[in-house]
Amino acid sequence: MRRIGIWIAVGGLLLSTAACGGGSGGGSGTGGTPKAQSLSVGFVAEPANLDFTSTEGAAIPQALLVNVYEGLVKLDQDGKIVPLLAEKWDVSADRRTYTFTLRPGVTFSSGAPFTADDVVFSLDRVRTDWKLKIKTQLDVVDKVEKKDDATVVVTLKRPSNGFLYAMATRLGAMFSRTGVADLPNKPVGTGPYVLGEWRRGDSLRLDANPSYWGTKPALSSVTLKYFKDATAMNNALLTGGIDVISSVQAPESLQQFADPGRFQVIEGTTNGEVVLSMNNGRPPFSDKSVRQAVRHAIDHKALLDTAWAGRGQLIGSMTPPTDPWYEDRTGDYPYDPAKAKELLGGKTYTVKMRIPNLPYAVASAQVVKSQLAQVGVTADIEPLEFPARWLDQVFTKGDYDLSIINHVEPRDMGIFADKSYYFRYDNPEFGKLLAAADEGTEQEQTDDLKQAAKLLSDDAAADWLFLFPNLIVAKKGVTGLPQNAIAESFDFTALAKQ
Amino acid sequence: MTLYLVRRLAVLVASTAVAGVVVFAFMALLPGDPAEIALGVNATPEAVAELRARFGTDRPPAAQFLDWFGGLAQGDFGTSYVSSAPIGPQISDRLGVTAVLVLGGMAVALAVAVPLGTYAAVHHRDPLGAAISALSQVGIAVPAFLAGILLVFVFAVRAQALPSGGYVPLAEDPVEWLRSLLLPWLSLGLVQGAVLTRYVRSAVLDVMREDYLRTARAKGRGRTGALWRHGLRNASIPVVTVLGLQLATLLIGAVVVERVFVIPGLGDLLLNGVAGRDLLLVQGVVMVLVAAVLLINFVVDVAYRLLDPRLR
């Protein structure tokens, strides 16, 4: 009883304190005054630094691309490539020469004008200074030349459909020749926002760029607040500490936001295929029929319902629905435990399932384990700390039988073409289809990639559990949120508050 | 006393050095190459090799250790692998936040424990005194993070009276600063207060049975008066020892509470560093924590001597 008394007494104290501080609101974005045109958005991963040319991590382009750095082109919400710093571009008949016409009157946040020289500088820099392997996506570029101040000509070694797409990613970000001295701390771009204040471990504030060339953002600032704990992020939205949860980490927590008078839930798609990877390089999964048995043994609908509250989409191969060559391949291996047992030929196996200690992987692994057990495959789950231990054991050394990871990179079917990649999948036919797709016309690209996705599925190179959903929760009245998360950036340009 | 101080200081320095070796060795045992993790799954082998050379992680461990420890001795914590920012300023920024958190938690613990513990001892035969004693037992079983989650639910989510997390620097807005710290202080302090209450109670009980207290009462002082005049100073000796140990526990508790309340303190820095294998940063933070605990022990030992003339 006494203890309850203490709690009540303490409560009274706190409430009176709260009353004293009343009216000041809970931090940024909650005040009702007309000039409080700022928003704060909760994220789970904080950038290690601000240099995405030499540091891995989705958090950096998520915050800076399109918002601070702009490219010549960008991806729209349907996955289409649209103009940004280039007004238009022409492709030569042999599809090897791209002529970009630059938008006039664009300046960097440092005040320097954006010209053809900066385009040449930025694209050359990818080859000379970038540290990440993705830079090889621009290896197809033969030369970049300035024709005049507003025109740049890019010549490719061979026709490539991947080139323009890569230009819409961070690889195509435009840097100022005088603005790369301190990339980890001082980004200089042409975008609608500039870096305001970065409180390491807490938040990153982007302020509206007063001299932006395009439509100025409706908000004076956007604060990205970082939470390592999903519950803490949910609480922050419930208590007005933030206005938006950029990506819900536990779909079952959505019921807290069920009141439409206060919150809105936005569900869209991502590029994230949650893959049950099977080590094609060693027994038992070097045997195609064992892999096929696994695909038949898993009830994907039940898995999605149990592990991820039914949010997300079943896909069946390595392609999200926003890619032009998407086909629903979920019918290739319908749930059929009897067929699975038949494919296993009465044999039983014990395998190592080494998964990252991430919520979706842990939840999915439980279901996979119990479903595999029904056909005679015992999967021992071993959670590994992500990223360090998972990268080391599974990704680098390939020491695993089964794993589960969300492959978030866009248009990443090509990882199956690399037989040293941790899937250890080796089918030369697949590589040929991919190469042909890149060089072919748009129609040929679509046809070849459909073929490639079908081949992966037929070969049971892996099993695709589900497509990761894009789940955003926001306060009522917040508009301009991107429904689909298919680009690398979290686009703040249309964000507004009513 | 001077000789004692010198001896005690020498022990302090020696144990810090030993701690340095242990911390470094443990870091070397952590799986995962910092360069590979910094560059991620898409790194080229050349870039990884270049980064290893830049970090100096391609050199023999002994050379790396001497470099690091030599730097530490001059107050240089080195440069972070991941953010390429100097580590020293990051640690001192975060240390300030954590210190405020721990000291506030300690203040709450003392504010709870001293009156309640003393009352429970003086009235140990009354039902109320027994109830305090029993409830403090329950409090001991509650981890600080659980207390934090409960407090957030009641005062932030339900009552909407206080922020559920986040930290506002004092210089920016003193009122918000206080509001952002109240729940973290309480979640650290109430649990520690429960532990401390039991120590205070038993220390006061012990003192009450001492002959000098009986003498004081025989000379006409009341029970409370005798305790005030002669008892509390003596009762504080074992409590101070426990207090030192508890400060160390609070420091560890703060690491977890910082995560619950999204406070950018040392614990948050440490956990990020471990995840990103920012080894120099982790080594630096752990060394600061170890040094803090050693220093607390040192201060407790000295305080013990000052409080108890028989030991001088």
PDB file of N, CA and C in Angstrom, chain A residues 1-3 6-7 10-11 14-15 17-18 21 24-25 48-49 54-56 131-134 184 199-202 226-229 232 235-236 238-239 262 385 387-389 391 395-396, chain B residues 31 37-44 47 50 82-85 94 116 135 139 151-152 155-157 160-162 164 167 169 172 175-176 179 182-183 186 259-260 262 264 268 272 274-275 277:
ATOM      1  N   MET A   1       0.832  -1.207   0.000  1.00  0.00           N
ATOM      2  CA  MET A   1       0.000   0.000   0.000  1.00  0.00           C
ATOM      3  C   MET A   1       0.864   1.253   0.000  1.00  0.00           C
ATOM      4  N   ARG A   2       1.903   1.188   0.836  1.00  0.00           N
ATOM      5  CA  ARG A   2       2.759   2.360   0.978  1.00  0.00           C
ATOM      6  C   ARG A   2       3.380   2.697  -0.387  1.00  0.00           C
ATOM      7  N   ARG A   3       3.749   1.640  -1.094  1.00  0.00           N
ATOM      8  CA  ARG A   3       4.404   1.871  -2.371  1.00  0.00           C
ATOM      9  C   ARG A   3       3.464   2.604  -3.338  1.00  0.00           C
ATOM     10  N   ILE A   6       3.436   6.110  -2.605  1.00  0.00           N
ATOM     11  CA  ILE A   6       4.593   6.838  -3.134  1.00  0.00           C
ATOM     12  C   ILE A   6       4.365   7.190  -4.600  1.00  0.00           C
ATOM     13  N   TRP A   7       3.875   6.206  -5.350  1.00  0.00           N
ATOM     14  CA  TRP A   7       3.668   6.442  -6.783  1.00  0.00           C
ATOM     15  C   TRP A   7       2.682   7.583  -6.989  1.00  0.00           C
ATOM     16  N   VAL A  10       4.354  10.867  -6.141  1.00  0.00           N
ATOM     17  CA  VAL A  10       5.279  11.251  -7.195  1.00  0.00           C
ATOM     18  C   VAL A  10       4.506  11.774  -8.390  1.00  0.00           C
ATOM     19  N   GLY A  11       3.412  11.093  -8.696  1.00  0.00           N
ATOM     20  CA  GLY A  11       2.582  11.497  -9.826  1.00  0.00           C
ATOM     21  C   GLY A  11       2.088  12.922  -9.654  1.00  0.00           C
ATOM     22  N   LEU A  14       4.803  15.312 -10.407  1.00  0.00           N
ATOM     23  CA  LEU A  14       5.098  15.431 -11.827  1.00  0.00           C
ATOM     24  C   LEU A  14       4.039  16.234 -12.545  1.00  0.00           C
ATOM     25  N   LEU A  15       2.783  15.959 -12.198  1.00  0.00           N
ATOM     26  CA  LEU A  15       1.708  16.660 -12.880  1.00  0.00           C
ATOM     27  C   LEU A  15       1.797  18.151 -12.618  1.00  0.00           C
ATOM     28  N   THR A  17       4.496  19.799 -12.003  1.00  0.00           N
ATOM     29  CA  THR A  17       5.613  20.301 -12.808  1.00  0.00           C
ATOM     30  C   THR A  17       5.167  20.509 -14.235  1.00  0.00           C
ATOM     31  N   ALA A  18       4.408  19.510 -14.719  1.00  0.00           N
ATOM     32  CA  ALA A  18       3.945  19.587 -16.092  1.00  0.00           C
ATOM     33  C   ALA A  18       3.085  20.825 -16.286  1.00  0.00           C
ATOM     34  N   GLY A  21       5.139  23.906 -16.667  1.00  0.00           N
ATOM     35  CA  GLY A  21       5.769  24.044 -17.975  1.00  0.00           C
ATOM     36  C   GLY A  21       4.736  24.031 -19.086  1.00  0.00           C
ATOM     37  N   SER A  24       4.055  24.871 -23.422  1.00  0.00           N
ATOM     38  CA  SER A  24       5.237  24.945 -24.270  1.00  0.00           C
ATOM     39  C   SER A  24       5.310  23.777 -25.231  1.00  0.00           C
ATOM     40  N   GLY A  25       4.425  22.815 -25.063  1.00  0.00           N
ATOM     41  CA  GLY A  25       4.367  21.707 -26.024  1.00  0.00           C
ATOM     42  C   GLY A  25       5.504  20.742 -25.842  1.00  0.00           C
ATOM     43  N   ALA A  48      26.089   7.324 -39.928  1.00  0.00           N
ATOM     44  CA  ALA A  48      27.370   7.321 -39.215  1.00  0.00           C
ATOM     45  C   ALA A  48      28.090   8.628 -39.491  1.00  0.00           C
ATOM     46  N   ASN A  49      27.996   9.082 -40.724  1.00  0.00           N
ATOM     47  CA  ASN A  49      28.453  10.418 -41.091  1.00  0.00           C
ATOM     48  C   ASN A  49      27.625  10.803 -42.314  1.00  0.00           C
ATOM     49  N   SER A  54      31.514   7.297 -49.529  1.00  0.00           N
ATOM     50  CA  SER A  54      32.517   6.385 -48.980  1.00  0.00           C
ATOM     51  C   SER A  54      32.024   5.650 -47.743  1.00  0.00           C
ATOM     52  N   THR A  55      30.759   5.857 -47.355  1.00  0.00           N
ATOM     53  CA  THR A  55      30.237   5.152 -46.196  1.00  0.00           C
ATOM     54  C   THR A  55      28.952   4.447 -46.576  1.00  0.00           C
ATOM     55  N   GLU A  56      28.889   3.170 -46.209  1.00  0.00           N
ATOM     56  CA  GLU A  56      27.706   2.368 -46.482  1.00  0.00           C
ATOM     57  C   GLU A  56      26.595   2.783 -45.526  1.00  0.00           C
ATOM     58  N   LYS A 131      34.119   4.888 -52.750  1.00  0.00           N
ATOM     59  CA  LYS A 131      34.720   3.700 -52.167  1.00  0.00           C
ATOM     60  C   LYS A 131      33.808   2.470 -52.249  1.00  0.00           C
ATOM     61  N   LEU A 132      32.565   2.653 -52.611  1.00  0.00           N
ATOM     62  CA  LEU A 132      31.615   1.544 -52.527  1.00  0.00           C
ATOM     63  C   LEU A 132      31.521   0.783 -53.838  1.00  0.00           C
ATOM     64  N   LYS A 133      31.196  -0.491 -53.713  1.00  0.00           N
ATOM     65  CA  LYS A 133      31.144  -1.345 -54.880  1.00  0.00           C
ATOM     66  C   LYS A 133      30.048  -0.918 -55.861  1.00  0.00           C
ATOM     67  N   ILE A 134      28.986  -0.249 -55.351  1.00  0.00           N
ATOM     68  CA  ILE A 134      27.931   0.169 -56.265  1.00  0.00           C
ATOM     69  C   ILE A 134      28.470   1.084 -57.352  1.00  0.00           C
ATOM     70  N   PRO A 184      31.872  14.290 -44.890  1.00  0.00           N
ATOM     71  CA  PRO A 184      31.253  13.630 -43.740  1.00  0.00           C
ATOM     72  C   PRO A 184      30.466  14.578 -42.839  1.00  0.00           C
ATOM     73  N   ARG A 199      22.694  16.856 -34.200  1.00  0.00           N
ATOM     74  CA  ARG A 199      23.038  16.455 -32.834  1.00  0.00           C
ATOM     75  C   ARG A 199      23.261  14.967 -32.864  1.00  0.00           C
ATOM     76  N   ARG A 200      24.513  14.578 -32.870  1.00  0.00           N
ATOM     77  CA  ARG A 200      24.827  13.159 -32.975  1.00  0.00           C
ATOM     78  C   ARG A 200      24.137  12.358 -31.886  1.00  0.00           C
ATOM     79  N   GLY A 201      23.572  11.233 -32.303  1.00  0.00           N
ATOM     80  CA  GLY A 201      22.901  10.380 -31.339  1.00  0.00           C
ATOM     81  C   GLY A 201      21.473  10.809 -31.069  1.00  0.00           C
ATOM     82  N   ASP A 202      21.052  11.931 -31.640  1.00  0.00           N
ATOM     83  CA  ASP A 202      19.720  12.423 -31.330  1.00  0.00           C
ATOM     84  C   ASP A 202      18.934  12.795 -32.580  1.00  0.00           C
ATOM     85  N   TYR A 226      16.179  10.180 -34.274  1.00  0.00           N
ATOM     86  CA  TYR A 226      16.612   8.791 -34.362  1.00  0.00           C
ATOM     87  C   TYR A 226      16.300   8.016 -33.095  1.00  0.00           C
ATOM     88  N   PHE A 227      15.696   6.836 -33.286  1.00  0.00           N
ATOM     89  CA  PHE A 227      15.294   5.979 -32.169  1.00  0.00           C
ATOM     90  C   PHE A 227      15.856   4.589 -32.404  1.00  0.00           C
ATOM     91  N   LYS A 228      16.546   4.043 -31.425  1.00  0.00           N
ATOM     92  CA  LYS A 228      17.000   2.662 -31.578  1.00  0.00           C
ATOM     93  C   LYS A 228      15.921   1.706 -31.148  1.00  0.00           C
ATOM     94  N   ASP A 229      14.958   2.223 -30.419  1.00  0.00           N
ATOM     95  CA  ASP A 229      13.961   1.360 -29.821  1.00  0.00           C
ATOM     96  C   ASP A 229      12.593   1.678 -30.426  1.00  0.00           C
ATOM     97  N   ALA A 232      10.048   3.216 -28.053  1.00  0.00           N
ATOM     98  CA  ALA A 232      10.322   4.625 -27.778  1.00  0.00           C
ATOM     99  C   ALA A 232       9.806   5.497 -28.920  1.00  0.00           C
ATOM    100  N   ASN A 235       5.987   5.646 -28.709  1.00  0.00           N
ATOM    101  CA  ASN A 235       5.604   6.539 -27.620  1.00  0.00           C
ATOM    102  C   ASN A 235       5.775   7.998 -28.012  1.00  0.00           C
ATOM    103  N   ALA A 236       6.851   8.277 -28.760  1.00  0.00           N
ATOM    104  CA  ALA A 236       7.103   9.661 -29.155  1.00  0.00           C
ATOM    105  C   ALA A 236       5.966  10.173 -30.034  1.00  0.00           C
ATOM    106  N   LEU A 238       2.851   8.980 -29.981  1.00  0.00           N
ATOM    107  CA  LEU A 238       1.662   9.039 -29.120  1.00  0.00           C
ATOM    108  C   LEU A 238       1.649  10.287 -28.242  1.00  0.00           C
ATOM    109  N   THR A 239       2.835  10.748 -27.850  1.00  0.00           N
ATOM    110  CA  THR A 239       2.903  11.881 -26.925  1.00  0.00           C
ATOM    111  C   THR A 239       3.230  13.196 -27.629  1.00  0.00           C
ATOM    112  N   ARG A 262      -6.892  11.019 -34.868  1.00  0.00           N
ATOM    113  CA  ARG A 262      -5.562  11.504 -34.482  1.00  0.00           C
ATOM    114  C   ARG A 262      -4.467  11.090 -35.463  1.00  0.00           C
ATOM    115  N   GLU A 385      24.241 -11.253 -34.155  1.00  0.00           N
ATOM    116  CA  GLU A 385      24.185  -9.795 -34.047  1.00  0.00           C
ATOM    117  C   GLU A 385      24.345  -9.180 -35.442  1.00  0.00           C
ATOM    118  N   PRO A 387      24.887  -5.635 -37.672  1.00  0.00           N
ATOM    119  CA  PRO A 387      25.400  -6.264 -38.875  1.00  0.00           C
ATOM    120  C   PRO A 387      26.649  -7.133 -38.665  1.00  0.00           C
ATOM    121  N   ALA A 388      27.454  -6.842 -37.637  1.00  0.00           N
ATOM    122  CA  ALA A 388      28.820  -7.365 -37.609  1.00  0.00           C
ATOM    123  C   ALA A 388      28.900  -8.884 -37.768  1.00  0.00           C
ATOM    124  N   ARG A 389      28.233  -9.625 -36.880  1.00  0.00           N
ATOM    125  CA  ARG A 389      28.438 -11.071 -36.907  1.00  0.00           C
ATOM    126  C   ARG A 389      27.746 -11.725 -38.089  1.00  0.00           C
ATOM    127  N   LEU A 391      27.245 -10.367 -41.045  1.00  0.00           N
ATOM    128  CA  LEU A 391      28.076 -10.090 -42.222  1.00  0.00           C
ATOM    129  C   LEU A 391      29.263 -11.038 -42.277  1.00  0.00           C
ATOM    130  N   PHE A 395      27.430 -13.669 -44.653  1.00  0.00           N
ATOM    131  CA  PHE A 395      27.632 -12.945 -45.901  1.00  0.00           C
ATOM    132  C   PHE A 395      29.040 -13.127 -46.458  1.00  0.00           C
ATOM    133  N   THR A 396      30.042 -12.973 -45.597  1.00  0.00           N
ATOM    134  CA  THR A 396      31.421 -13.039 -46.084  1.00  0.00           C
ATOM    135  C   THR A 396      31.907 -14.485 -46.199  1.00  0.00           C
TER     136      THR A 396
ATOM    137  N   PRO B  31      34.227 -10.321 -32.933  1.00  0.00           N
ATOM    138  CA  PRO B  31      34.252 -10.695 -34.352  1.00  0.00           C
ATOM    139  C   PRO B  31      33.848  -9.514 -35.221  1.00  0.00           C
ATOM    140  N   ILE B  37      32.864  -3.432 -41.996  1.00  0.00           N
ATOM    141  CA  ILE B  37      31.552  -2.987 -41.541  1.00  0.00           C
ATOM    142  C   ILE B  37      31.308  -1.531 -41.918  1.00  0.00           C
ATOM    143  N   ALA B  38      32.368  -0.716 -41.838  1.00  0.00           N
ATOM    144  CA  ALA B  38      32.209   0.693 -42.196  1.00  0.00           C
ATOM    145  C   ALA B  38      31.817   0.825 -43.667  1.00  0.00           C
ATOM    146  N   LEU B  39      32.379  -0.029 -44.504  1.00  0.00           N
ATOM    147  CA  LEU B  39      32.107   0.082 -45.938  1.00  0.00           C
ATOM    148  C   LEU B  39      30.922  -0.759 -46.360  1.00  0.00           C
ATOM    149  N   GLY B  40      30.517  -1.707 -45.530  1.00  0.00           N
ATOM    150  CA  GLY B  40      29.311  -2.482 -45.804  1.00  0.00           C
ATOM    151  C   GLY B  40      29.471  -3.538 -46.865  1.00  0.00           C
ATOM    152  N   VAL B  41      28.331  -4.100 -47.268  1.00  0.00           N
ATOM    153  CA  VAL B  41      28.360  -5.261 -48.159  1.00  0.00           C
ATOM    154  C   VAL B  41      28.820  -4.902 -49.559  1.00  0.00           C
ATOM    155  N   ASN B  42      28.845  -3.621 -49.874  1.00  0.00           N
ATOM    156  CA  ASN B  42      29.154  -3.252 -51.250  1.00  0.00           C
ATOM    157  C   ASN B  42      30.579  -2.732 -51.444  1.00  0.00           C
ATOM    158  N   ALA B  43      31.457  -2.986 -50.480  1.00  0.00           N
ATOM    159  CA  ALA B  43      32.802  -2.426 -50.566  1.00  0.00           C
ATOM    160  C   ALA B  43      33.658  -3.194 -51.569  1.00  0.00           C
ATOM    161  N   THR B  44      34.574  -2.465 -52.191  1.00  0.00           N
ATOM    162  CA  THR B  44      35.564  -3.148 -53.022  1.00  0.00           C
ATOM    163  C   THR B  44      36.709  -3.583 -52.107  1.00  0.00           C
ATOM    164  N   ALA B  47      39.184  -0.857 -51.426  1.00  0.00           N
ATOM    165  CA  ALA B  47      38.725   0.158 -50.476  1.00  0.00           C
ATOM    166  C   ALA B  47      38.874  -0.344 -49.047  1.00  0.00           C
ATOM    167  N   GLU B  50      42.483  -0.186 -48.091  1.00  0.00           N
ATOM    168  CA  GLU B  50      42.883   1.208 -47.899  1.00  0.00           C
ATOM    169  C   GLU B  50      42.401   1.724 -46.531  1.00  0.00           C
ATOM    170  N   VAL B  82      34.214   5.261 -37.889  1.00  0.00           N
ATOM    171  CA  VAL B  82      32.961   5.345 -38.635  1.00  0.00           C
ATOM    172  C   VAL B  82      32.616   6.771 -39.035  1.00  0.00           C
ATOM    173  N   SER B  83      32.740   7.710 -38.082  1.00  0.00           N
ATOM    174  CA  SER B  83      32.305   9.067 -38.399  1.00  0.00           C
ATOM    175  C   SER B  83      33.480   9.958 -38.795  1.00  0.00           C
ATOM    176  N   SER B  84      34.677   9.465 -38.718  1.00  0.00           N
ATOM    177  CA  SER B  84      35.915  10.225 -38.945  1.00  0.00           C
ATOM    178  C   SER B  84      35.947  11.534 -38.150  1.00  0.00           C
ATOM    179  N   ALA B  85      35.320  11.529 -36.984  1.00  0.00           N
ATOM    180  CA  ALA B  85      35.374  12.690 -36.099  1.00  0.00           C
ATOM    181  C   ALA B  85      36.213  12.322 -34.880  1.00  0.00           C
ATOM    182  N   ARG B  94      28.904  13.577 -24.301  1.00  0.00           N
ATOM    183  CA  ARG B  94      27.971  12.575 -23.809  1.00  0.00           C
ATOM    184  C   ARG B  94      28.136  12.336 -22.312  1.00  0.00           C
ATOM    185  N   LEU B 116      12.925   7.321   4.420  1.00  0.00           N
ATOM    186  CA  LEU B 116      12.164   6.082   4.552  1.00  0.00           C
ATOM    187  C   LEU B 116      12.935   5.044   5.355  1.00  0.00           C
ATOM    188  N   LEU B 135       8.245  -3.418   1.124  1.00  0.00           N
ATOM    189  CA  LEU B 135       8.086  -2.860  -0.218  1.00  0.00           C
ATOM    190  C   LEU B 135       9.425  -2.537  -0.861  1.00  0.00           C
ATOM    191  N   GLY B 139      10.894  -3.401  -4.570  1.00  0.00           N
ATOM    192  CA  GLY B 139      11.546  -2.430  -5.435  1.00  0.00           C
ATOM    193  C   GLY B 139      12.881  -2.912  -5.960  1.00  0.00           C
ATOM    194  N   LEU B 151       6.854   4.076 -16.127  1.00  0.00           N
ATOM    195  CA  LEU B 151       6.716   5.521 -15.929  1.00  0.00           C
ATOM    196  C   LEU B 151       6.289   6.212 -17.218  1.00  0.00           C
ATOM    197  N   VAL B 152       6.894   5.792 -18.336  1.00  0.00           N
ATOM    198  CA  VAL B 152       6.531   6.393 -19.621  1.00  0.00           C
ATOM    199  C   VAL B 152       5.065   6.130 -19.909  1.00  0.00           C
ATOM    200  N   PHE B 155       2.918   8.353 -17.212  1.00  0.00           N
ATOM    201  CA  PHE B 155       3.016   9.815 -17.210  1.00  0.00           C
ATOM    202  C   PHE B 155       3.136  10.442 -18.595  1.00  0.00           C
ATOM    203  N   ALA B 156       3.617   9.677 -19.573  1.00  0.00           N
ATOM    204  CA  ALA B 156       3.745  10.268 -20.906  1.00  0.00           C
ATOM    205  C   ALA B 156       2.590   9.835 -21.802  1.00  0.00           C
ATOM    206  N   VAL B 157       2.406   8.515 -21.952  1.00  0.00           N
ATOM    207  CA  VAL B 157       1.398   8.051 -22.901  1.00  0.00           C
ATOM    208  C   VAL B 157      -0.015   8.288 -22.379  1.00  0.00           C
ATOM    209  N   GLN B 160      -0.083  12.180 -20.653  1.00  0.00           N
ATOM    210  CA  GLN B 160       0.463  13.176 -21.580  1.00  0.00           C
ATOM    211  C   GLN B 160       1.049  14.373 -20.828  1.00  0.00           C
ATOM    212  N   ALA B 161       1.626  14.111 -19.658  1.00  0.00           N
ATOM    213  CA  ALA B 161       2.111  15.203 -18.825  1.00  0.00           C
ATOM    214  C   ALA B 161       3.582  15.499 -19.076  1.00  0.00           C
ATOM    215  N   LEU B 162       4.329  14.481 -19.488  1.00  0.00           N
ATOM    216  CA  LEU B 162       5.775  14.647 -19.680  1.00  0.00           C
ATOM    217  C   LEU B 162       6.170  14.007 -21.002  1.00  0.00           C
ATOM    218  N   SER B 164       7.888  11.526 -23.587  1.00  0.00           N
ATOM    219  CA  SER B 164       8.199  10.104 -23.427  1.00  0.00           C
ATOM    220  C   SER B 164       9.679   9.823 -23.637  1.00  0.00           C
ATOM    221  N   TYR B 167      16.005  14.513 -25.271  1.00  0.00           N
ATOM    222  CA  TYR B 167      16.787  15.305 -24.340  1.00  0.00           C
ATOM    223  C   TYR B 167      16.935  16.702 -24.904  1.00  0.00           C
ATOM    224  N   PRO B 169      18.957  20.201 -24.322  1.00  0.00           N
ATOM    225  CA  PRO B 169      20.078  20.746 -23.555  1.00  0.00           C
ATOM    226  C   PRO B 169      19.626  21.890 -22.644  1.00  0.00           C
ATOM    227  N   GLU B 172      19.448  25.398 -23.941  1.00  0.00           N
ATOM    228  CA  GLU B 172      18.437  25.694 -24.952  1.00  0.00           C
ATOM    229  C   GLU B 172      17.104  26.068 -24.313  1.00  0.00           C
ATOM    230  N   VAL B 175      13.369  24.686 -18.789  1.00  0.00           N
ATOM    231  CA  VAL B 175      12.147  24.003 -18.360  1.00  0.00           C
ATOM    232  C   VAL B 175      12.024  22.652 -19.063  1.00  0.00           C
ATOM    233  N   GLU B 176      12.243  22.657 -20.390  1.00  0.00           N
ATOM    234  CA  GLU B 176      12.164  21.408 -21.147  1.00  0.00           C
ATOM    235  C   GLU B 176      13.266  20.437 -20.720  1.00  0.00           C
ATOM    236  N   ARG B 179      12.007  18.803 -17.673  1.00  0.00           N
ATOM    237  CA  ARG B 179      10.928  17.878 -18.002  1.00  0.00           C
ATOM    238  C   ARG B 179      11.460  16.621 -18.694  1.00  0.00           C
ATOM    239  N   LEU B 182      13.038  14.302 -15.857  1.00  0.00           N
ATOM    240  CA  LEU B 182      12.315  13.837 -14.674  1.00  0.00           C
ATOM    241  C   LEU B 182      12.061  12.329 -14.678  1.00  0.00           C
ATOM    242  N   LEU B 183      11.520  11.811 -15.756  1.00  0.00           N
ATOM    243  CA  LEU B 183      11.212  10.379 -15.788  1.00  0.00           C
ATOM    244  C   LEU B 183      12.473   9.514 -15.741  1.00  0.00           C
ATOM    245  N   LEU B 186      13.671   9.468 -12.203  1.00  0.00           N
ATOM    246  CA  LEU B 186      12.824   8.651 -11.346  1.00  0.00           C
ATOM    247  C   LEU B 186      13.054   7.162 -11.594  1.00  0.00           C
ATOM    248  N   ARG B 259      18.642   4.306 -23.463  1.00  0.00           N
ATOM    249  CA  ARG B 259      18.010   3.731 -24.654  1.00  0.00           C
ATOM    250  C   ARG B 259      16.487   3.855 -24.566  1.00  0.00           C
ATOM    251  N   VAL B 260      15.951   3.563 -23.378  1.00  0.00           N
ATOM    252  CA  VAL B 260      14.500   3.653 -23.209  1.00  0.00           C
ATOM    253  C   VAL B 260      14.016   5.082 -23.458  1.00  0.00           C
ATOM    254  N   VAL B 262      15.676   7.559 -25.075  1.00  0.00           N
ATOM    255  CA  VAL B 262      16.298   8.213 -26.230  1.00  0.00           C
ATOM    256  C   VAL B 262      17.136   9.414 -25.802  1.00  0.00           C
ATOM    257  N   PRO B 264      20.846  11.062 -25.561  1.00  0.00           N
ATOM    258  CA  PRO B 264      22.153  10.876 -26.182  1.00  0.00           C
ATOM    259  C   PRO B 264      23.295  10.954 -25.173  1.00  0.00           C
ATOM    260  N   ASP B 268      24.325   5.348 -25.045  1.00  0.00           N
ATOM    261  CA  ASP B 268      23.882   5.374 -26.426  1.00  0.00           C
ATOM    262  C   ASP B 268      25.088   5.353 -27.369  1.00  0.00           C
ATOM    263  N   ASN B 272      25.955   2.230 -30.000  1.00  0.00           N
ATOM    264  CA  ASN B 272      26.165   2.510 -31.426  1.00  0.00           C
ATOM    265  C   ASN B 272      27.542   2.071 -31.870  1.00  0.00           C
ATOM    266  N   VAL B 274      29.438  -0.245 -30.618  1.00  0.00           N
ATOM    267  CA  VAL B 274      29.554  -1.704 -30.701  1.00  0.00           C
ATOM    268  C   VAL B 274      28.912  -2.208 -31.988  1.00  0.00           C
ATOM    269  N   ALA B 275      27.726  -1.696 -32.296  1.00  0.00           N
ATOM    270  CA  ALA B 275      27.021  -2.152 -33.497  1.00  0.00           C
ATOM    271  C   ALA B 275      27.843  -1.865 -34.752  1.00  0.00           C
ATOM    272  N   ARG B 277      31.072  -1.516 -34.867  1.00  0.00           N
ATOM    273  CA  ARG B 277      32.460  -1.936 -34.644  1.00  0.00           C
ATOM    274  C   ARG B 277      33.421  -0.754 -34.741  1.00  0.00           C
TER     275      ARG B 277
END
